[in-house]
Coordinates of C-alpha atoms in Angstrom, one line a residue:
M98 CA 27.1 -102.6 54.2
A99 CA 26.9 -99.1 55.9
K100 CA 29.9 -96.9 55.3
K101 CA 31.9 -96.0 58.4
R102 CA 31.6 -92.3 59.2
K103 CA 34.9 -90.5 59.0
R104 CA 36.1 -88.9 62.2
R105 CA 36.0 -85.1 62.1
H106 CA 39.2 -83.1 62.4
L107 CA 39.8 -81.4 65.7
G108 CA 40.3 -78.0 64.0
E109 CA 37.1 -78.4 62.1
I110 CA 35.2 -78.9 65.3
L111 CA 36.8 -75.9 67.0
Y112 CA 36.1 -73.7 63.9
A113 CA 32.4 -74.9 63.8
K114 CA 32.1 -73.9 67.5
K115 CA 33.5 -70.4 66.5
L116 CA 36.4 -70.9 69.0
I117 CA 39.0 -70.0 66.4
D118 CA 39.0 -68.2 63.0
K119 CA 40.1 -69.9 59.8
P120 CA 43.4 -67.9 59.2
T121 CA 44.6 -68.6 62.8
L122 CA 43.6 -72.2 62.5
K123 CA 45.5 -72.7 59.2
K124 CA 48.6 -71.1 60.7
A125 CA 48.3 -73.3 63.8
I126 CA 48.0 -76.5 61.8
L127 CA 51.1 -75.7 59.7
K128 CA 53.1 -74.7 62.9
S129 CA 52.0 -77.9 64.8
R130 CA 53.0 -80.1 61.9
A131 CA 56.4 -78.3 61.6
D132 CA 57.0 -78.7 65.3
H133 CA 55.7 -82.3 65.3
V134 CA 53.2 -81.6 68.1
R135 CA 49.5 -82.3 68.2
L136 CA 47.2 -79.4 67.1
G137 CA 45.4 -79.3 70.4
E138 CA 48.6 -79.0 72.4
H139 CA 49.9 -76.2 70.1
L140 CA 46.6 -74.3 70.5
I141 CA 46.7 -74.5 74.2
D142 CA 50.4 -73.6 74.5
Q143 CA 49.9 -70.5 72.4
D144 CA 46.8 -69.6 74.4
L145 CA 44.6 -69.6 71.3
V146 CA 42.0 -72.0 72.7
S147 CA 41.5 -73.1 76.3
E148 CA 42.3 -76.6 77.5
E149 CA 38.6 -77.2 78.4
D150 CA 37.4 -76.2 74.9
V151 CA 40.0 -78.5 73.3
T152 CA 39.0 -81.4 75.6
K153 CA 35.3 -80.9 74.8
A154 CA 36.2 -80.9 71.1
I155 CA 38.2 -84.1 71.4
A156 CA 35.3 -85.7 73.3
K157 CA 33.0 -84.8 70.4
Q158 CA 35.7 -86.0 67.9
F159 CA 35.9 -89.5 69.5
S160 CA 32.2 -89.6 70.6
L161 CA 33.1 -89.8 74.2
E162 CA 31.3 -88.4 77.3
Y163 CA 32.9 -85.2 78.6
V164 CA 33.1 -84.9 82.4
D165 CA 33.5 -81.6 84.3
L166 CA 35.5 -82.6 87.4
D167 CA 34.8 -79.3 89.1
N168 CA 31.2 -80.4 89.4
T169 CA 31.7 -84.1 89.9
D170 CA 32.4 -86.1 93.1
I171 CA 33.8 -89.6 92.9
S172 CA 32.8 -91.8 95.8
D173 CA 35.4 -93.6 98.0
S174 CA 34.1 -96.9 96.8
D175 CA 34.5 -95.9 93.1
M176 CA 38.1 -94.8 93.8
K177 CA 38.9 -98.3 95.0
L178 CA 38.0 -99.8 91.7
I179 CA 41.5 -99.0 90.4
P180 CA 44.8 -99.4 92.4
K181 CA 46.2 -96.1 93.6
E182 CA 49.5 -96.6 91.8
L183 CA 47.7 -96.8 88.4
I184 CA 45.7 -93.7 89.2
R185 CA 48.9 -91.8 90.1
K186 CA 51.0 -93.1 87.3
H187 CA 48.6 -92.8 84.4
F188 CA 46.4 -89.9 85.8
V189 CA 43.1 -91.7 85.3
L190 CA 40.0 -91.7 87.6
P191 CA 37.4 -94.5 88.0
M192 CA 33.8 -93.3 87.8
G193 CA 31.8 -96.4 88.7
Q194 CA 31.0 -99.9 87.5
E195 CA 28.1 -101.2 85.5
N196 CA 27.4 -104.6 83.9
G197 CA 30.9 -105.7 84.7
R198 CA 32.5 -102.7 82.9
I199 CA 34.5 -100.0 84.7
K200 CA 33.9 -96.4 83.6
I201 CA 37.2 -94.5 83.5
I202 CA 38.0 -90.8 83.1
I203 CA 41.0 -90.3 80.8
S204 CA 42.6 -87.3 79.1
D205 CA 44.0 -88.8 76.0
P206 CA 42.0 -91.3 73.9
L207 CA 44.9 -91.8 71.6
D208 CA 47.1 -93.4 74.3
L209 CA 46.2 -96.9 73.3
D210 CA 49.2 -98.5 75.2
M211 CA 47.8 -97.0 78.4
L212 CA 44.3 -98.2 77.7
D213 CA 45.5 -101.8 76.9
L214 CA 47.6 -101.8 80.1
L215 CA 44.6 -100.8 82.2
Q216 CA 42.4 -103.4 80.6
F217 CA 45.0 -106.0 81.2
R218 CA 45.7 -105.0 84.8
L219 CA 42.0 -104.6 85.7
N220 CA 41.0 -107.8 83.8
T221 CA 37.7 -106.3 82.7
E222 CA 36.2 -104.2 79.9
I223 CA 36.5 -100.5 80.3
V224 CA 34.4 -97.6 79.1
C225 CA 36.2 -94.3 78.6
C226 CA 35.0 -90.7 79.2
L227 CA 37.1 -87.5 78.9
A228 CA 38.3 -84.7 81.2
S229 CA 41.1 -82.2 80.8
P230 CA 44.6 -83.3 82.0
S231 CA 45.0 -80.5 84.5
K232 CA 41.6 -81.1 86.1
I233 CA 42.3 -84.8 86.4
R234 CA 45.7 -84.0 88.0
T235 CA 44.2 -81.4 90.4
Y236 CA 41.4 -83.8 91.4
I237 CA 44.0 -86.6 92.2
L238 CA 46.2 -84.3 94.2
Q239 CA 43.3 -82.9 96.2
T240 CA 41.5 -86.1 96.9
M241 CA 44.5 -88.4 97.4
D242 CA 46.5 -86.2 99.8
E243 CA 49.5 -88.6 100.0
V244 CA 51.8 -86.1 101.6
R245 CA 49.6 -85.7 104.7
S246 CA 49.0 -89.4 104.9
S247 CA 52.7 -90.1 104.5
I248 CA 53.6 -87.7 107.3
D249 CA 51.1 -89.3 109.6
A250 CA 52.1 -92.8 108.7
T251 CA 55.8 -91.9 109.0
A252 CA 55.3 -90.4 112.5
A253 CA 53.3 -93.4 113.6
E254 CA 55.8 -95.9 112.1
L255 CA 58.8 -94.2 113.8
A256 CA 56.9 -94.0 117.1
A257 CA 55.8 -97.7 117.0
A258 CA 59.3 -98.9 116.1
G259 CA 60.9 -96.8 118.8
H260 CA 63.6 -95.8 116.4
A261 CA 66.2 -93.4 117.6
I262 CA 66.5 -90.2 115.5
E263 CA 70.3 -91.0 115.0
A264 CA 69.4 -94.4 113.4
E265 CA 66.8 -92.8 111.1
V266 CA 69.3 -90.1 110.1
A267 CA 71.8 -92.8 109.2
R268 CA 69.2 -94.7 107.2
A269 CA 68.2 -91.5 105.3
V270 CA 71.9 -90.9 104.5
D271 CA 72.8 -94.5 103.4
A272 CA 69.6 -95.5 101.6
D273 CA 69.2 -95.6 97.8
D274 CA 66.2 -94.7 95.8
D275 CA 64.8 -98.3 96.1
D276 CA 64.7 -98.1 99.9
D277 CA 61.2 -98.1 101.2
G278 CA 62.1 -96.4 104.5
P279 CA 59.5 -94.0 105.8
I280 CA 61.7 -90.8 105.6
I281 CA 62.8 -91.8 102.0
R282 CA 59.2 -92.3 101.0
L283 CA 58.1 -89.0 102.5
V284 CA 60.9 -86.9 100.9
N285 CA 60.3 -88.6 97.5
L286 CA 56.6 -87.9 97.8
I287 CA 57.0 -84.2 98.6
I288 CA 59.3 -83.7 95.6
D289 CA 57.2 -85.7 93.2
E290 CA 53.9 -84.0 94.2
A291 CA 55.5 -80.5 93.8
V292 CA 56.7 -81.4 90.3
R293 CA 53.2 -82.6 89.3
S294 CA 51.6 -79.4 90.5
R295 CA 52.2 -75.8 89.5
T296 CA 55.0 -75.5 92.0
S297 CA 58.3 -73.6 91.2
D298 CA 60.0 -74.0 94.6
I299 CA 59.7 -76.3 97.7
H300 CA 60.5 -74.6 101.0
I301 CA 61.4 -76.8 104.0
E302 CA 61.5 -74.4 107.0
P303 CA 62.3 -75.5 110.6
M304 CA 60.4 -73.6 113.2
S305 CA 60.4 -73.9 117.0
D306 CA 57.7 -76.7 117.2
R307 CA 57.4 -78.0 113.7
V308 CA 58.9 -78.1 110.2
R309 CA 56.8 -76.1 107.7
V310 CA 56.6 -77.2 104.1
R311 CA 55.5 -74.5 101.6
Y312 CA 55.2 -74.6 97.8
R313 CA 55.6 -71.5 95.7
E314 CA 52.8 -71.5 93.1
D315 CA 52.6 -68.7 90.5
G316 CA 55.1 -66.7 92.5
V317 CA 53.2 -66.9 95.8
C318 CA 54.1 -69.2 98.8
I319 CA 51.3 -71.5 99.9
E320 CA 51.6 -73.6 103.1
R321 CA 51.4 -77.3 102.1
D322 CA 51.8 -79.1 105.4
N323 CA 53.7 -79.4 108.7
I324 CA 56.2 -82.1 109.6
P325 CA 56.7 -83.1 113.2
K326 CA 59.8 -81.5 114.8
S327 CA 61.2 -85.0 115.6
M328 CA 61.5 -85.7 111.8
Q329 CA 63.5 -82.6 111.0
A330 CA 67.0 -84.1 111.2
P331 CA 66.3 -87.2 109.0
V332 CA 64.3 -85.2 106.4
T333 CA 67.1 -82.5 106.2
A334 CA 69.8 -85.2 106.0
R335 CA 67.9 -87.0 103.2
V336 CA 67.5 -83.9 101.0
K337 CA 71.2 -82.9 101.6
I338 CA 72.5 -86.4 100.6
L339 CA 70.3 -86.4 97.5
S340 CA 71.7 -83.0 96.4
G341 CA 75.3 -83.9 97.1
M342 CA 75.8 -81.6 100.1
D343 CA 78.0 -82.3 103.1
I344 CA 75.6 -83.5 105.8
G345 CA 78.2 -82.8 108.5
E346 CA 78.3 -79.1 107.7
R347 CA 75.5 -77.3 109.4
R348 CA 77.1 -73.9 110.0
L349 CA 77.6 -72.6 106.5
P350 CA 75.3 -72.2 103.5
Q351 CA 75.5 -75.0 100.8
D352 CA 74.3 -75.5 97.3
G353 CA 73.5 -78.7 95.5
R354 CA 71.6 -80.3 92.6
I355 CA 69.2 -83.2 92.3
K356 CA 68.4 -85.0 89.1
R357 CA 65.2 -87.0 89.3
V358 CA 62.8 -88.7 86.9
V359 CA 59.1 -87.9 87.6
D360 CA 56.5 -89.4 85.3
D361 CA 59.1 -90.3 82.7
V362 CA 60.4 -86.8 82.5
G363 CA 63.9 -85.8 83.8
I364 CA 63.7 -82.9 86.2
D365 CA 66.6 -80.9 87.7
F366 CA 66.4 -79.3 91.1
R367 CA 68.7 -76.5 92.4
V368 CA 69.0 -77.0 96.1
S369 CA 70.1 -74.4 98.7
A370 CA 70.6 -75.0 102.5
L371 CA 70.8 -72.0 104.8
P372 CA 71.6 -72.3 108.6
G373 CA 68.9 -70.7 110.8
Y374 CA 68.0 -70.3 114.5
H375 CA 65.8 -73.5 114.5
G376 CA 68.0 -75.5 112.0
E377 CA 68.8 -75.5 108.4
S378 CA 66.1 -74.3 106.0
I379 CA 66.1 -75.9 102.5
V380 CA 64.8 -74.6 99.2
L381 CA 64.5 -76.7 96.1
R382 CA 64.0 -74.8 92.9
I383 CA 62.3 -76.9 90.2
L384 CA 63.9 -76.5 86.8
R385 CA 61.4 -77.8 84.3
P386 CA 62.7 -78.7 80.8
E387 CA 59.7 -77.2 79.1
S388 CA 60.4 -73.8 80.5
V389 CA 63.0 -73.1 77.8
N390 CA 60.7 -74.3 75.1
I391 CA 57.9 -71.8 75.8
G392 CA 58.7 -69.7 72.7
I393 CA 59.1 -66.0 72.5
Q394 CA 55.6 -65.3 71.4
A395 CA 54.1 -66.9 74.5
L396 CA 56.1 -64.8 77.0
G397 CA 53.5 -62.1 77.1
F398 CA 54.8 -59.5 74.5
E399 CA 52.4 -57.1 72.9
Q400 CA 52.8 -57.3 69.1
D401 CA 54.9 -54.1 68.7
D402 CA 57.3 -55.1 71.5
Y403 CA 57.5 -58.6 70.1
D404 CA 58.5 -57.3 66.7
R405 CA 61.1 -55.0 68.2
F406 CA 62.4 -57.8 70.4
L407 CA 63.0 -60.0 67.3
Q408 CA 64.7 -57.2 65.4
I409 CA 67.1 -56.4 68.4
I410 CA 68.2 -60.0 69.1
K411 CA 69.0 -60.6 65.5
R412 CA 71.5 -57.7 65.3
P413 CA 75.1 -58.8 64.8
N414 CA 76.6 -57.1 67.9
G415 CA 75.8 -55.1 71.0
I416 CA 74.4 -55.8 74.5
F417 CA 70.9 -56.8 75.3
L418 CA 70.1 -56.6 79.0
V419 CA 67.1 -58.1 80.9
T420 CA 66.5 -56.6 84.4
G421 CA 64.3 -57.5 87.3
P422 CA 64.3 -59.2 90.7
T423 CA 65.0 -62.9 91.3
G424 CA 62.1 -65.0 90.0
S425 CA 60.9 -62.6 87.4
G426 CA 61.6 -64.9 84.5
K427 CA 64.8 -63.3 83.2
T428 CA 66.5 -66.6 82.5
T429 CA 63.4 -67.9 80.6
T430 CA 63.4 -64.8 78.4
L431 CA 67.1 -65.1 77.6
Y432 CA 66.9 -68.8 76.8
S433 CA 63.9 -68.2 74.6
A434 CA 66.0 -65.6 72.7
L435 CA 68.9 -68.1 72.4
K436 CA 66.5 -70.8 71.1
E437 CA 65.5 -68.4 68.4
L438 CA 69.1 -67.8 67.4
N439 CA 70.3 -71.4 67.9
R440 CA 71.2 -72.3 64.3
P441 CA 74.0 -74.4 62.8
D442 CA 75.7 -71.3 61.4
K443 CA 76.0 -69.6 64.8
K444 CA 78.3 -70.4 67.7
I445 CA 76.7 -69.6 71.1
I446 CA 78.6 -69.8 74.4
T447 CA 77.2 -69.2 77.9
A448 CA 78.8 -68.5 81.2
E449 CA 76.3 -69.2 84.0
D450 CA 76.2 -69.7 87.8
P451 CA 74.7 -72.2 87.8
V452 CA 73.7 -73.7 84.4
E453 CA 70.0 -74.0 84.9
Y454 CA 68.8 -75.6 81.6
N455 CA 70.8 -77.7 79.1
V456 CA 70.2 -76.7 75.5
T457 CA 71.4 -78.8 72.6
G458 CA 73.7 -77.0 70.3
I459 CA 74.9 -74.4 72.8
N460 CA 78.2 -74.4 74.7
Q461 CA 77.4 -73.9 78.3
C462 CA 80.0 -73.2 81.0
Q463 CA 79.5 -73.5 84.7
I464 CA 81.1 -71.0 87.1
R465 CA 83.1 -72.8 89.8
T466 CA 84.5 -70.4 92.3
E467 CA 86.0 -73.2 94.5
I468 CA 88.6 -73.7 91.7
D469 CA 88.8 -70.0 90.8
L470 CA 86.8 -70.6 87.5
T471 CA 85.1 -67.2 87.6
F472 CA 83.0 -65.2 85.1
E473 CA 86.1 -63.2 84.2
K474 CA 88.2 -66.2 83.3
I475 CA 85.5 -67.9 81.3
L476 CA 84.7 -64.8 79.4
R477 CA 88.3 -64.0 78.5
S478 CA 88.7 -67.6 77.2
M479 CA 85.3 -67.4 75.5
L480 CA 86.3 -64.5 73.3
R481 CA 89.2 -66.5 71.8
R482 CA 86.7 -69.0 70.5
A483 CA 85.1 -66.6 68.0
P484 CA 81.5 -67.0 69.2
N485 CA 78.6 -65.1 67.5
V486 CA 76.5 -64.9 70.6
I487 CA 77.5 -64.8 74.3
L488 CA 75.2 -65.2 77.3
I489 CA 76.5 -64.0 80.7
G490 CA 74.3 -65.2 83.5
E491 CA 74.5 -62.0 85.4
I492 CA 76.7 -58.8 85.4
R493 CA 77.7 -58.6 89.0
D494 CA 80.7 -56.2 89.0
G495 CA 82.6 -53.7 86.9
I496 CA 85.1 -56.3 85.7
V497 CA 82.5 -58.6 84.1
A498 CA 80.7 -55.5 82.7
D499 CA 83.9 -54.2 81.1
I500 CA 84.5 -57.6 79.4
A501 CA 80.9 -57.8 78.2
I502 CA 81.1 -54.3 76.7
Q503 CA 84.5 -55.1 75.0
A504 CA 82.9 -58.2 73.5
A505 CA 80.0 -56.2 72.2
L506 CA 82.2 -53.6 70.7
T507 CA 84.3 -56.3 68.9
G508 CA 81.4 -57.7 67.0
H509 CA 79.7 -60.1 69.4
L510 CA 76.0 -60.1 70.4
V511 CA 75.9 -60.3 74.3
F512 CA 72.9 -61.2 76.4
S513 CA 72.9 -60.8 80.2
T514 CA 70.9 -59.9 83.3
L515 CA 71.2 -57.1 85.8
H516 CA 69.3 -56.5 89.1
T517 CA 67.6 -53.1 88.7
N518 CA 64.0 -52.1 89.3
D519 CA 63.4 -50.8 85.8
A520 CA 65.1 -50.5 82.4
P521 CA 66.5 -46.9 82.6
S522 CA 68.1 -47.7 85.9
A523 CA 70.4 -50.2 84.2
I524 CA 72.3 -47.5 82.5
T525 CA 73.1 -45.6 85.7
R526 CA 73.9 -49.0 87.5
L527 CA 76.6 -49.9 85.0
I528 CA 78.1 -46.4 85.3
D529 CA 78.1 -46.8 89.1
M530 CA 80.0 -50.1 88.6
G531 CA 82.8 -48.1 87.1
V532 CA 82.1 -48.6 83.4
K533 CA 82.9 -45.5 81.4
P534 CA 79.7 -43.7 80.2
F535 CA 80.8 -43.5 76.6
L536 CA 81.2 -47.3 76.6
V537 CA 77.8 -47.8 78.0
A538 CA 76.3 -45.4 75.5
S539 CA 78.0 -47.0 72.5
S540 CA 77.6 -50.8 73.4
I541 CA 74.0 -51.2 74.7
Q542 CA 71.3 -51.9 72.1
A543 CA 68.3 -52.4 74.4
I544 CA 67.3 -53.0 78.0
M545 CA 64.2 -54.8 79.0
A546 CA 62.7 -54.9 82.5
Q547 CA 60.1 -57.5 83.3
R548 CA 57.9 -58.9 86.0
L549 CA 55.6 -61.9 86.2
L550 CA 51.9 -61.4 86.6
R551 CA 49.5 -64.1 87.8
V552 CA 46.9 -64.9 85.1
I553 CA 43.2 -65.0 85.9
C554 CA 42.0 -68.7 86.0
K555 CA 40.1 -69.3 82.8
D556 CA 37.7 -71.7 84.5
C557 CA 36.4 -69.3 87.0
K558 CA 36.9 -66.0 85.2
V559 CA 34.0 -63.5 85.8
V560 CA 33.5 -59.8 85.4
D561 CA 34.5 -57.8 88.5
E562 CA 31.4 -55.7 89.1
N563 CA 33.0 -53.7 91.9
P564 CA 36.8 -53.4 91.3
D565 CA 38.8 -51.9 94.2
P566 CA 39.1 -48.2 93.5
H567 CA 42.4 -48.0 95.2
F568 CA 44.1 -50.3 92.6
L569 CA 42.3 -48.5 89.8
R570 CA 43.8 -45.3 91.0
L571 CA 47.3 -46.8 91.1
L572 CA 46.9 -48.0 87.5
R573 CA 45.3 -44.7 86.5
I574 CA 42.2 -46.5 85.2
T575 CA 39.4 -44.0 84.8
P576 CA 35.6 -44.8 85.2
E577 CA 35.2 -44.2 81.5
E578 CA 37.8 -46.8 80.7
T579 CA 36.1 -49.4 82.9
K580 CA 32.9 -48.9 81.0
K581 CA 34.6 -49.6 77.7
N582 CA 36.9 -52.4 79.1
P583 CA 35.3 -54.5 81.8
I584 CA 37.6 -55.6 84.6
Y585 CA 37.8 -59.4 85.3
K586 CA 38.7 -61.5 88.3
G587 CA 38.9 -65.1 89.2
A588 CA 36.0 -66.3 91.5
G589 CA 38.1 -69.3 92.7
C590 CA 37.6 -72.9 91.8
R591 CA 39.1 -76.4 92.3
K592 CA 41.4 -76.0 89.3
C593 CA 43.2 -72.9 90.7
N594 CA 43.0 -74.0 94.3
Q595 CA 40.5 -71.2 95.0
T596 CA 43.1 -68.5 94.3
G597 CA 41.4 -67.2 91.2
Y598 CA 44.8 -67.3 89.4
K599 CA 46.4 -70.0 87.3
G600 CA 49.7 -69.5 85.4
R601 CA 51.8 -66.4 84.9
V602 CA 52.6 -64.0 82.0
A603 CA 55.3 -61.4 81.8
A604 CA 54.9 -57.6 81.8
F605 CA 57.6 -55.8 80.0
E606 CA 59.1 -52.3 79.5
M607 CA 61.5 -52.2 76.5
L608 CA 64.0 -49.4 76.3
E609 CA 65.8 -49.2 72.9
L610 CA 68.7 -46.8 72.9
N611 CA 68.5 -44.0 70.4
S612 CA 70.8 -41.0 69.9
E613 CA 69.1 -38.9 72.5
I614 CA 69.3 -41.6 75.2
R615 CA 72.9 -42.3 74.3
E616 CA 73.8 -38.6 74.7
L617 CA 72.1 -38.6 78.1
A618 CA 74.0 -41.7 79.2
F619 CA 77.3 -40.1 78.0
A620 CA 76.4 -37.0 80.1
R621 CA 75.7 -39.2 83.2
A622 CA 72.1 -38.0 83.2
P623 CA 70.0 -39.1 86.3
T624 CA 67.6 -42.0 85.9
S625 CA 64.6 -39.7 85.9
E626 CA 65.8 -37.9 82.8
L627 CA 66.6 -41.2 81.1
R628 CA 63.2 -42.5 81.9
K629 CA 61.5 -39.4 80.6
A630 CA 63.4 -39.6 77.3
A631 CA 62.6 -43.3 77.0
I632 CA 58.9 -42.7 77.4
N633 CA 58.9 -39.8 74.9
S634 CA 60.6 -42.1 72.4
G635 CA 57.9 -44.7 72.8
M636 CA 58.8 -46.9 75.7
R637 CA 55.7 -48.5 77.4
T638 CA 56.3 -48.8 81.1
L639 CA 55.7 -51.9 83.2
L640 CA 52.6 -50.2 84.6
E641 CA 51.2 -49.4 81.2
D642 CA 51.9 -52.9 79.9
G643 CA 50.2 -54.4 83.0
K644 CA 47.3 -52.1 82.4
R645 CA 46.9 -53.4 78.8
K646 CA 46.8 -56.9 80.2
V647 CA 44.1 -55.9 82.6
F648 CA 42.0 -54.6 79.8
R649 CA 42.6 -57.8 77.8
G650 CA 41.2 -59.8 80.8
M651 CA 44.5 -61.5 81.5
S652 CA 45.2 -60.2 85.0
T653 CA 43.7 -58.0 87.7
P654 CA 44.5 -54.4 88.8
A655 CA 45.6 -55.7 92.2
E656 CA 48.1 -58.1 90.7
V657 CA 49.6 -55.5 88.4
A658 CA 49.9 -53.0 91.3
R659 CA 51.6 -55.7 93.3
V660 CA 54.5 -56.1 90.9
S661 CA 54.8 -52.7 89.3
Q662 CA 53.3 -50.1 91.6
A663 CA 56.6 -48.5 92.6
E664 CA 57.8 -48.2 88.9
G665 CA 54.5 -46.8 87.9
L666 CA 54.6 -44.1 90.5
I667 CA 58.1 -43.0 89.4
S668 CA 56.9 -42.3 85.9
E669 CA 54.3 -39.7 87.0

């Protein structure tokens, strides 16, 4: 009897293809086992191997055919071989039928329950081939445009039924999740599709003749679709009732939250309604649970900044500030630091407005101004509970700043955020708030400014033979440097929706206070002097960090200039 050949290990295949070296592979195997995650998932999360390379290796491991969906078209007749709800729920694609067997594209050959379910529902034998999860997801979203179909169907259904808008608004308000009304289906579909894509925000914006729906992907707003003006009132009412807002109040801004399960994952949405000339505009911020599990190493630190960051956050006391505009990833960075410190021997308390992510083992307090539960009151109470680490969502005024500094000076490690353009500006900003300069100088350990850069899509990444000289000048990249370090760009493909970018990474500037900078802060030195001293002491500016990421092929000069141009010009 012939002996069954043993299946090769995934790491062995990747190593044989020279996609990873042996020391890195051994470290990744140990880490994936410790974290109880699959090796392939860990390698992709840490950006050690691309998703496509892992998928090809898994296909080889299981002797399955690999399918590149960027160069594959599935016919309409083939798409009808599997019910749409199965395609959407399990993210599989039919690829034809032969000899009574259906060929199906899957992403996980170890999901045996899903394969058994498909075989049972289809009542036929199936043959599997493999494609990457993100390419399957993108293909489904692009070829099965349910949002557009639902908008058209909803408009037609309302017109055919002759429903009055008031009646449809009432139904949108009173319906539960099981209701199959057209407006309920449409709103659910918009929310679910946004979660399944790379969207961070959903914008529903009334205009004079339509309601525009935009998704923010990798920090850039992209128009998704337009809803007829006649459907504005019921759509707005449905979102407001889901988020717990007062649907009768249309004159004042409101905030709310939605909790929804999408593909068996609980997702939170932070919802904001703002009155406008053509009606209330609504923004839904998608709070993904995996955002707080990204890990410090994956944020985008260069190795030297990463080592300094770990040393700073493990100090027993002092203030660590993260600065940057809204949407620059400050919260993700702070939560990553808290996750690193979250141990049974440490007590961690947060004061946030609002609490964006729930973290096991951390005491999180929600600001509630309607009952006068402010940052000030929570912080004063917090200090009586002897915490080791305190997170303040944002330092907004001198009172909160004073309490944070007193906490730091009495033996607590304090994390918080501040809205300034760069790291040195945070010192002068605190002094402008009324904090005494000697308190600022003695309490702050480090300040980190950050921005999010879009990452070049790995599937369409090519050398940019003619980079724009304007952006090269802004980044101070010389012709000699481009010869040694080629500039890359994304050509645009289906996977990145022809943008050339997929995903984001942070660019940082880390200012660690030393004796010279403390003396300048005490003397109320201007920001320009603080910045000059910080650079002389080794601080890498946002522009310089972005420039490094350009040379590493992670982003483009245009993208770095977009987020850090002003800060870079200051440092001249």
